[in-house]
Amino acid sequence: KTMVQDFRTLASDSNVIYTTHSQYLIDKENLSNVYIVKNVNSKISVQKYFDYVSGKSIKTSYYQPIIDALEIQPFNLDVSWNKVLLVEGIYDYIGLKLFAQLLNRKLDYVIIPGTSASNLETLISLHIGWGAKTTVLLDNDEEGRTAMKKYKTLYPIIENQIVNFSLLSSEYNFEFEDLFANDDKKLLYEIANGNKSTGQVTKKQLQQSLAVVLYNTEKQAKLKSKITQDTLQNFQKLLDKVDNLLK
């Protein structure tokens, strides 16, 4: 039994608030109630984790324990760090990791999330410097297309490895969220939250739901039994194409 489980028991009939710098005290099944606390010049501010990482000005150090808890590790000895897929953000990482599990695919590369489509230069430079086979996957939206053009100019050595979702769909402005059928977005929300969706599932609701389901084996099994073939096939095709790029 862990302290996190103890906190869940306490929270069944009361409110529990605690602060931590430890990855082992992050409740991965309850990320929607995790907050980032900042102390800047003696001014304290609190912001939901999901809102913070969706912002434009963020510092990884503020949520490093969460990254550690989610096991986002570039040098995990279980996989070859000589191959890496760089994605726009943590939700792309979570979604790809979840569907790799649902499809029973063991990835022979690591997935590293950035902080936005336009802010991947450091990660790209580091992995090129380490000699890793590097692929960059971006949304096919305005920001993603602009970033792709910039990275192809900056890193011609991996020009053919810098791609967006046009490799999967000819649909303009195709983003990560478009991999999901609308019914599956609702299904994910309902499984993650335990209640029916009252309307269209927003991008943020989908992201939060993915994080909850990934780290809950019971919810993951329920999703696997009900999700449509359309969504599964989208992820199957995407992972196939990434495999080919990282051969």
mmCIF file of C-alpha atoms in Angstrom:
data_model
loop_
_atom_site.group_PDB
_atom_site.id
_atom_site.type_symbol
_atom_site.label_atom_id
_atom_site.label_comp_id
_atom_site.label_asym_id
_atom_site.label_seq_id
_atom_site.Cartn_x
_atom_site.Cartn_y
_atom_site.Cartn_z
ATOM 1 C CA LYS A 1 0.000 0.000 0.000
ATOM 2 C CA THR A 2 1.295 3.466 -0.871
ATOM 3 C CA MET A 3 0.796 6.947 0.536
ATOM 4 C CA VAL A 4 -1.112 7.900 -2.619
ATOM 5 C CA GLN A 5 -3.591 5.094 -1.897
ATOM 6 C CA ASP A 6 -3.863 6.340 1.696
ATOM 7 C CA PHE A 7 -4.627 9.839 0.406
ATOM 8 C CA ARG A 8 -7.339 8.430 -1.882
ATOM 9 C CA THR A 9 -8.936 6.679 1.102
ATOM 10 C CA LEU A 10 -8.875 9.899 3.128
ATOM 11 C CA ALA A 11 -10.344 11.834 0.209
ATOM 12 C CA SER A 12 -13.359 9.522 0.036
ATOM 13 C CA ASP A 13 -15.053 11.506 2.818
ATOM 14 C CA SER A 14 -12.936 14.659 3.123
ATOM 15 C CA ASN A 15 -10.711 17.039 1.160
ATOM 16 C CA VAL A 16 -6.989 16.276 1.083
ATOM 17 C CA ILE A 17 -4.468 18.909 0.026
ATOM 18 C CA TYR A 18 -0.721 18.267 0.037
ATOM 19 C CA THR A 19 2.395 19.594 -1.676
ATOM 20 C CA THR A 20 5.282 17.541 -2.973
ATOM 21 C CA HIS A 21 8.459 17.560 -5.043
ATOM 22 C CA SER A 22 8.417 13.761 -5.231
ATOM 23 C CA GLN A 23 7.351 11.876 -8.332
ATOM 24 C CA TYR A 24 6.174 9.025 -6.097
ATOM 25 C CA LEU A 25 3.438 11.164 -4.535
ATOM 26 C CA ILE A 26 1.901 12.202 -7.865
ATOM 27 C CA ASP A 27 -1.486 10.552 -8.340
ATOM 28 C CA LYS A 28 -1.315 9.670 -12.049
ATOM 29 C CA GLU A 29 -4.994 8.697 -12.069
ATOM 30 C CA ASN A 30 -6.037 12.107 -10.774
ATOM 31 C CA LEU A 31 -3.986 14.590 -12.809
ATOM 32 C CA SER A 32 -7.016 16.842 -13.267
ATOM 33 C CA ASN A 33 -6.637 17.820 -9.591
ATOM 34 C CA VAL A 34 -2.882 18.463 -9.705
ATOM 35 C CA TYR A 35 -1.788 22.099 -9.460
ATOM 36 C CA ILE A 36 1.454 23.944 -10.193
ATOM 37 C CA VAL A 37 2.441 26.316 -7.371
ATOM 38 C CA LYS A 38 4.887 29.099 -8.248
ATOM 39 C CA ASN A 39 6.731 31.476 -5.945
ATOM 40 C CA VAL A 40 8.093 34.363 -7.976
ATOM 41 C CA ASN A 41 9.457 37.334 -6.032
ATOM 42 C CA SER A 42 7.436 36.243 -2.979
ATOM 43 C CA LYS A 43 4.224 36.185 -5.036
ATOM 44 C CA ILE A 44 2.451 32.832 -4.854
ATOM 45 C CA SER A 45 0.323 31.677 -7.783
ATOM 46 C CA VAL A 46 -1.574 28.423 -8.303
ATOM 47 C CA GLN A 47 -2.671 27.005 -11.642
ATOM 48 C CA LYS A 48 -4.081 23.665 -12.718
ATOM 49 C CA TYR A 49 -1.401 21.448 -14.250
ATOM 50 C CA PHE A 50 -3.417 20.891 -17.446
ATOM 51 C CA ASP A 51 -3.864 24.659 -17.873
ATOM 52 C CA TYR A 52 -0.213 25.363 -17.147
ATOM 53 C CA VAL A 53 1.240 22.975 -19.730
ATOM 54 C CA SER A 54 -1.222 24.290 -22.320
ATOM 55 C CA GLY A 55 0.182 27.802 -21.919
ATOM 56 C CA LYS A 56 2.756 29.556 -24.067
ATOM 57 C CA SER A 57 5.269 30.438 -21.317
ATOM 58 C CA ILE A 58 6.072 27.377 -19.248
ATOM 59 C CA LYS A 59 9.096 25.958 -17.453
ATOM 60 C CA THR A 60 9.591 22.207 -17.373
ATOM 61 C CA SER A 61 11.262 22.460 -13.952
ATOM 62 C CA TYR A 62 7.923 23.462 -12.424
ATOM 63 C CA TYR A 63 6.364 20.104 -13.297
ATOM 64 C CA GLN A 64 9.413 17.815 -13.489
ATOM 65 C CA PRO A 65 8.011 15.462 -10.775
ATOM 66 C CA ILE A 66 4.951 14.881 -12.976
ATOM 67 C CA ILE A 67 7.148 14.100 -15.983
ATOM 68 C CA ASP A 68 9.105 11.663 -13.804
ATOM 69 C CA ALA A 69 5.884 10.085 -12.526
ATOM 70 C CA LEU A 70 4.632 9.638 -16.098
ATOM 71 C CA GLU A 71 7.929 7.904 -16.908
ATOM 72 C CA ILE A 72 8.869 10.271 -19.717
ATOM 73 C CA GLN A 73 12.497 9.202 -19.861
ATOM 74 C CA PRO A 74 14.790 9.589 -22.867
ATOM 75 C CA PHE A 75 17.179 6.941 -21.577
ATOM 76 C CA ASN A 76 14.905 4.170 -20.382
ATOM 77 C CA LEU A 77 16.970 0.977 -20.631
ATOM 78 C CA ASP A 78 13.913 -0.988 -21.782
ATOM 79 C CA VAL A 79 13.925 0.732 -25.181
ATOM 80 C CA SER A 80 16.482 1.967 -27.655
ATOM 81 C CA TRP A 81 17.157 5.656 -26.998
ATOM 82 C CA ASN A 82 18.983 5.638 -30.350
ATOM 83 C CA LYS A 83 15.547 6.123 -31.887
ATOM 84 C CA VAL A 84 13.278 8.969 -30.817
ATOM 85 C CA LEU A 85 9.931 10.427 -31.851
ATOM 86 C CA LEU A 86 9.565 14.087 -30.874
ATOM 87 C CA VAL A 87 5.976 15.307 -30.522
ATOM 88 C CA GLU A 88 4.459 18.699 -29.833
ATOM 89 C CA GLY A 89 3.360 18.182 -26.259
ATOM 90 C CA ILE A 90 2.670 15.896 -23.342
ATOM 91 C CA TYR A 91 -0.832 14.981 -24.531
ATOM 92 C CA ASP A 92 0.500 13.657 -27.843
ATOM 93 C CA TYR A 93 2.899 11.545 -25.778
ATOM 94 C CA ILE A 94 0.109 10.276 -23.530
ATOM 95 C CA GLY A 95 -2.214 9.490 -26.447
ATOM 96 C CA LEU A 96 0.418 7.606 -28.440
ATOM 97 C CA LYS A 97 1.549 5.657 -25.398
ATOM 98 C CA LEU A 98 -2.051 4.713 -24.545
ATOM 99 C CA PHE A 99 -2.901 3.489 -28.039
ATOM 100 C CA ALA A 100 0.363 1.607 -28.408
ATOM 101 C CA GLN A 101 -0.761 -0.336 -25.327
ATOM 102 C CA LEU A 102 -4.300 -0.816 -26.641
ATOM 103 C CA LEU A 103 -2.871 -2.164 -29.911
ATOM 104 C CA ASN A 104 -0.376 -4.393 -28.060
ATOM 105 C CA ARG A 105 2.551 -2.717 -29.797
ATOM 106 C CA LYS A 106 5.949 -2.685 -28.117
ATOM 107 C CA LEU A 107 7.732 0.425 -29.351
ATOM 108 C CA ASP A 108 11.461 0.190 -30.011
ATOM 109 C CA TYR A 109 11.849 3.963 -29.737
ATOM 110 C CA VAL A 110 11.161 6.576 -27.094
ATOM 111 C CA ILE A 111 8.560 9.322 -27.412
ATOM 112 C CA ILE A 112 9.650 12.718 -26.087
ATOM 113 C CA PRO A 113 7.123 15.554 -25.665
ATOM 114 C CA GLY A 114 8.020 19.176 -26.290
ATOM 115 C CA THR A 115 6.213 22.225 -24.979
ATOM 116 C CA SER A 116 4.735 23.359 -28.312
ATOM 117 C CA ALA A 117 5.113 22.869 -32.061
ATOM 118 C CA SER A 118 7.309 25.951 -32.352
ATOM 119 C CA ASN A 119 9.587 25.144 -29.423
ATOM 120 C CA LEU A 120 11.376 21.913 -30.347
ATOM 121 C CA GLU A 121 14.782 23.241 -31.457
ATOM 122 C CA THR A 122 16.614 22.240 -28.275
ATOM 123 C CA LEU A 123 15.231 18.692 -28.317
ATOM 124 C CA ILE A 124 16.007 18.264 -32.012
ATOM 125 C CA SER A 125 19.562 19.604 -31.625
ATOM 126 C CA LEU A 126 20.241 17.397 -28.596
ATOM 127 C CA HIS A 127 19.136 14.192 -30.290
ATOM 128 C CA ILE A 128 20.983 14.955 -33.501
ATOM 129 C CA GLY A 129 24.065 15.619 -31.369
ATOM 130 C CA TRP A 130 23.628 12.307 -29.567
ATOM 131 C CA GLY A 131 23.418 10.531 -32.905
ATOM 132 C CA ALA A 132 19.855 9.359 -32.370
ATOM 133 C CA LYS A 133 17.607 8.509 -35.300
ATOM 134 C CA THR A 134 15.149 11.372 -34.895
ATOM 135 C CA THR A 135 11.631 11.894 -36.253
ATOM 136 C CA VAL A 136 9.513 14.972 -35.544
ATOM 137 C CA LEU A 137 5.703 14.715 -35.725
ATOM 138 C CA LEU A 138 3.609 17.897 -35.873
ATOM 139 C CA ASP A 139 -0.026 18.857 -36.320
ATOM 140 C CA ASN A 140 -1.034 19.911 -39.829
ATOM 141 C CA ASP A 141 -2.327 23.257 -38.593
ATOM 142 C CA GLU A 142 -0.888 26.725 -39.216
ATOM 143 C CA GLU A 143 1.545 26.559 -36.296
ATOM 144 C CA GLY A 144 2.630 23.029 -37.179
ATOM 145 C CA ARG A 145 3.194 23.842 -40.860
ATOM 146 C CA THR A 146 5.208 26.948 -39.968
ATOM 147 C CA ALA A 147 7.287 24.963 -37.490
ATOM 148 C CA MET A 148 7.871 22.164 -39.999
ATOM 149 C CA LYS A 149 9.168 24.609 -42.598
ATOM 150 C CA LYS A 150 11.478 26.183 -40.018
ATOM 151 C CA TYR A 151 12.871 22.856 -38.780
ATOM 152 C CA LYS A 152 13.460 21.556 -42.308
ATOM 153 C CA THR A 153 15.544 24.692 -42.968
ATOM 154 C CA LEU A 154 17.426 24.483 -39.670
ATOM 155 C CA TYR A 155 18.043 20.719 -39.769
ATOM 156 C CA PRO A 156 18.416 19.564 -43.389
ATOM 157 C CA ILE A 157 20.201 16.438 -42.128
ATOM 158 C CA ILE A 158 16.809 15.087 -40.936
ATOM 159 C CA GLU A 159 14.594 16.958 -43.411
ATOM 160 C CA ASN A 160 12.741 13.808 -44.477
ATOM 161 C CA GLN A 161 12.138 12.878 -40.840
ATOM 162 C CA ILE A 162 10.229 16.076 -40.049
ATOM 163 C CA VAL A 163 6.586 15.369 -40.831
ATOM 164 C CA ASN A 164 3.047 16.381 -39.939
ATOM 165 C CA PHE A 165 -0.316 14.657 -40.099
ATOM 166 C CA SER A 166 -0.514 15.141 -43.852
ATOM 167 C CA LEU A 167 1.261 11.778 -43.950
ATOM 168 C CA LEU A 168 -1.975 10.296 -42.602
ATOM 169 C CA SER A 169 -4.721 12.519 -43.978
ATOM 170 C CA SER A 170 -5.145 15.024 -46.811
ATOM 171 C CA GLU A 171 -7.557 16.960 -44.593
ATOM 172 C CA TYR A 172 -6.320 20.528 -44.044
ATOM 173 C CA ASN A 173 -5.689 21.515 -40.419
ATOM 174 C CA PHE A 174 -5.677 17.868 -39.287
ATOM 175 C CA GLU A 175 -4.526 17.745 -35.642
ATOM 176 C CA PHE A 176 -3.817 15.016 -33.115
ATOM 177 C CA GLU A 177 -7.389 15.234 -31.802
ATOM 178 C CA ASP A 178 -8.709 14.387 -35.282
ATOM 179 C CA LEU A 179 -7.364 10.851 -34.924
ATOM 180 C CA PHE A 180 -10.395 10.170 -32.735
ATOM 181 C CA ALA A 181 -13.909 9.532 -33.982
ATOM 182 C CA ASN A 182 -16.386 11.879 -32.273
ATOM 183 C CA ASP A 183 -18.119 8.975 -30.531
ATOM 184 C CA ASP A 184 -14.755 7.854 -29.134
ATOM 185 C CA LYS A 185 -14.057 11.295 -27.708
ATOM 186 C CA LYS A 186 -17.310 10.995 -25.771
ATOM 187 C CA LEU A 187 -16.470 7.426 -24.798
ATOM 188 C CA LEU A 188 -13.067 8.476 -23.444
ATOM 189 C CA TYR A 189 -14.632 11.321 -21.469
ATOM 190 C CA GLU A 190 -17.319 9.094 -19.984
ATOM 191 C CA ILE A 191 -14.891 6.313 -19.014
ATOM 192 C CA ALA A 192 -12.425 8.780 -17.486
ATOM 193 C CA ASN A 193 -14.983 10.819 -15.569
ATOM 194 C CA GLY A 194 -17.665 8.262 -14.780
ATOM 195 C CA ASN A 195 -20.499 10.381 -16.180
ATOM 196 C CA LYS A 196 -22.136 11.117 -19.515
ATOM 197 C CA SER A 197 -20.895 13.899 -21.773
ATOM 198 C CA THR A 198 -23.493 16.669 -22.003
ATOM 199 C CA GLY A 199 -22.213 18.022 -25.311
ATOM 200 C CA GLN A 200 -19.245 18.074 -27.625
ATOM 201 C CA VAL A 201 -16.041 17.014 -25.879
ATOM 202 C CA THR A 202 -13.522 19.855 -25.898
ATOM 203 C CA LYS A 203 -9.837 19.494 -26.714
ATOM 204 C CA LYS A 204 -8.905 19.997 -23.059
ATOM 205 C CA GLN A 205 -11.482 17.448 -21.863
ATOM 206 C CA LEU A 206 -10.126 14.896 -24.329
ATOM 207 C CA GLN A 207 -6.562 15.519 -23.190
ATOM 208 C CA GLN A 208 -7.458 15.133 -19.535
ATOM 209 C CA SER A 209 -9.418 11.969 -20.266
ATOM 210 C CA LEU A 210 -6.467 10.388 -22.087
ATOM 211 C CA ALA A 211 -4.218 10.996 -19.083
ATOM 212 C CA VAL A 212 -6.716 9.466 -16.664
ATOM 213 C CA VAL A 213 -7.310 6.341 -18.770
ATOM 214 C CA LEU A 214 -3.612 5.715 -19.488
ATOM 215 C CA TYR A 215 -2.808 5.211 -15.823
ATOM 216 C CA ASN A 216 -5.903 3.230 -14.829
ATOM 217 C CA THR A 217 -5.864 -0.401 -15.993
ATOM 218 C CA GLU A 218 -9.580 -0.912 -15.370
ATOM 219 C CA LYS A 219 -10.571 2.151 -17.419
ATOM 220 C CA GLN A 220 -8.071 1.189 -20.119
ATOM 221 C CA ALA A 221 -9.604 -2.301 -20.443
ATOM 222 C CA LYS A 222 -13.078 -0.768 -20.696
ATOM 223 C CA LEU A 223 -11.923 1.589 -23.437
ATOM 224 C CA LYS A 224 -10.275 -1.240 -25.363
ATOM 225 C CA SER A 225 -13.516 -3.232 -25.389
ATOM 226 C CA LYS A 226 -15.658 -0.353 -26.690
ATOM 227 C CA ILE A 227 -13.556 1.926 -28.884
ATOM 228 C CA THR A 228 -14.345 1.968 -32.593
ATOM 229 C CA GLN A 229 -12.201 0.424 -35.300
ATOM 230 C CA ASP A 230 -11.950 3.816 -37.037
ATOM 231 C CA THR A 231 -9.922 5.311 -34.203
ATOM 232 C CA LEU A 232 -7.858 2.166 -33.682
ATOM 233 C CA GLN A 233 -7.021 2.036 -37.383
ATOM 234 C CA ASN A 234 -5.955 5.696 -37.385
ATOM 235 C CA PHE A 235 -3.452 5.002 -34.626
ATOM 236 C CA GLN A 236 -2.395 1.735 -36.253
ATOM 237 C CA LYS A 237 -1.608 3.564 -39.514
ATOM 238 C CA LEU A 238 0.180 6.369 -37.672
ATOM 239 C CA LEU A 239 2.377 3.991 -35.675
ATOM 240 C CA ASP A 240 3.142 2.019 -38.853
ATOM 241 C CA LYS A 241 4.339 5.182 -40.583
ATOM 242 C CA VAL A 242 6.453 6.200 -37.580
ATOM 243 C CA ASP A 243 7.996 2.711 -37.551
ATOM 244 C CA ASN A 244 8.959 3.117 -41.219
ATOM 245 C CA LEU A 245 10.481 6.556 -40.585
ATOM 246 C CA LEU A 246 12.571 5.205 -37.698
ATOM 247 C CA LYS A 247 13.861 2.047 -39.432
#
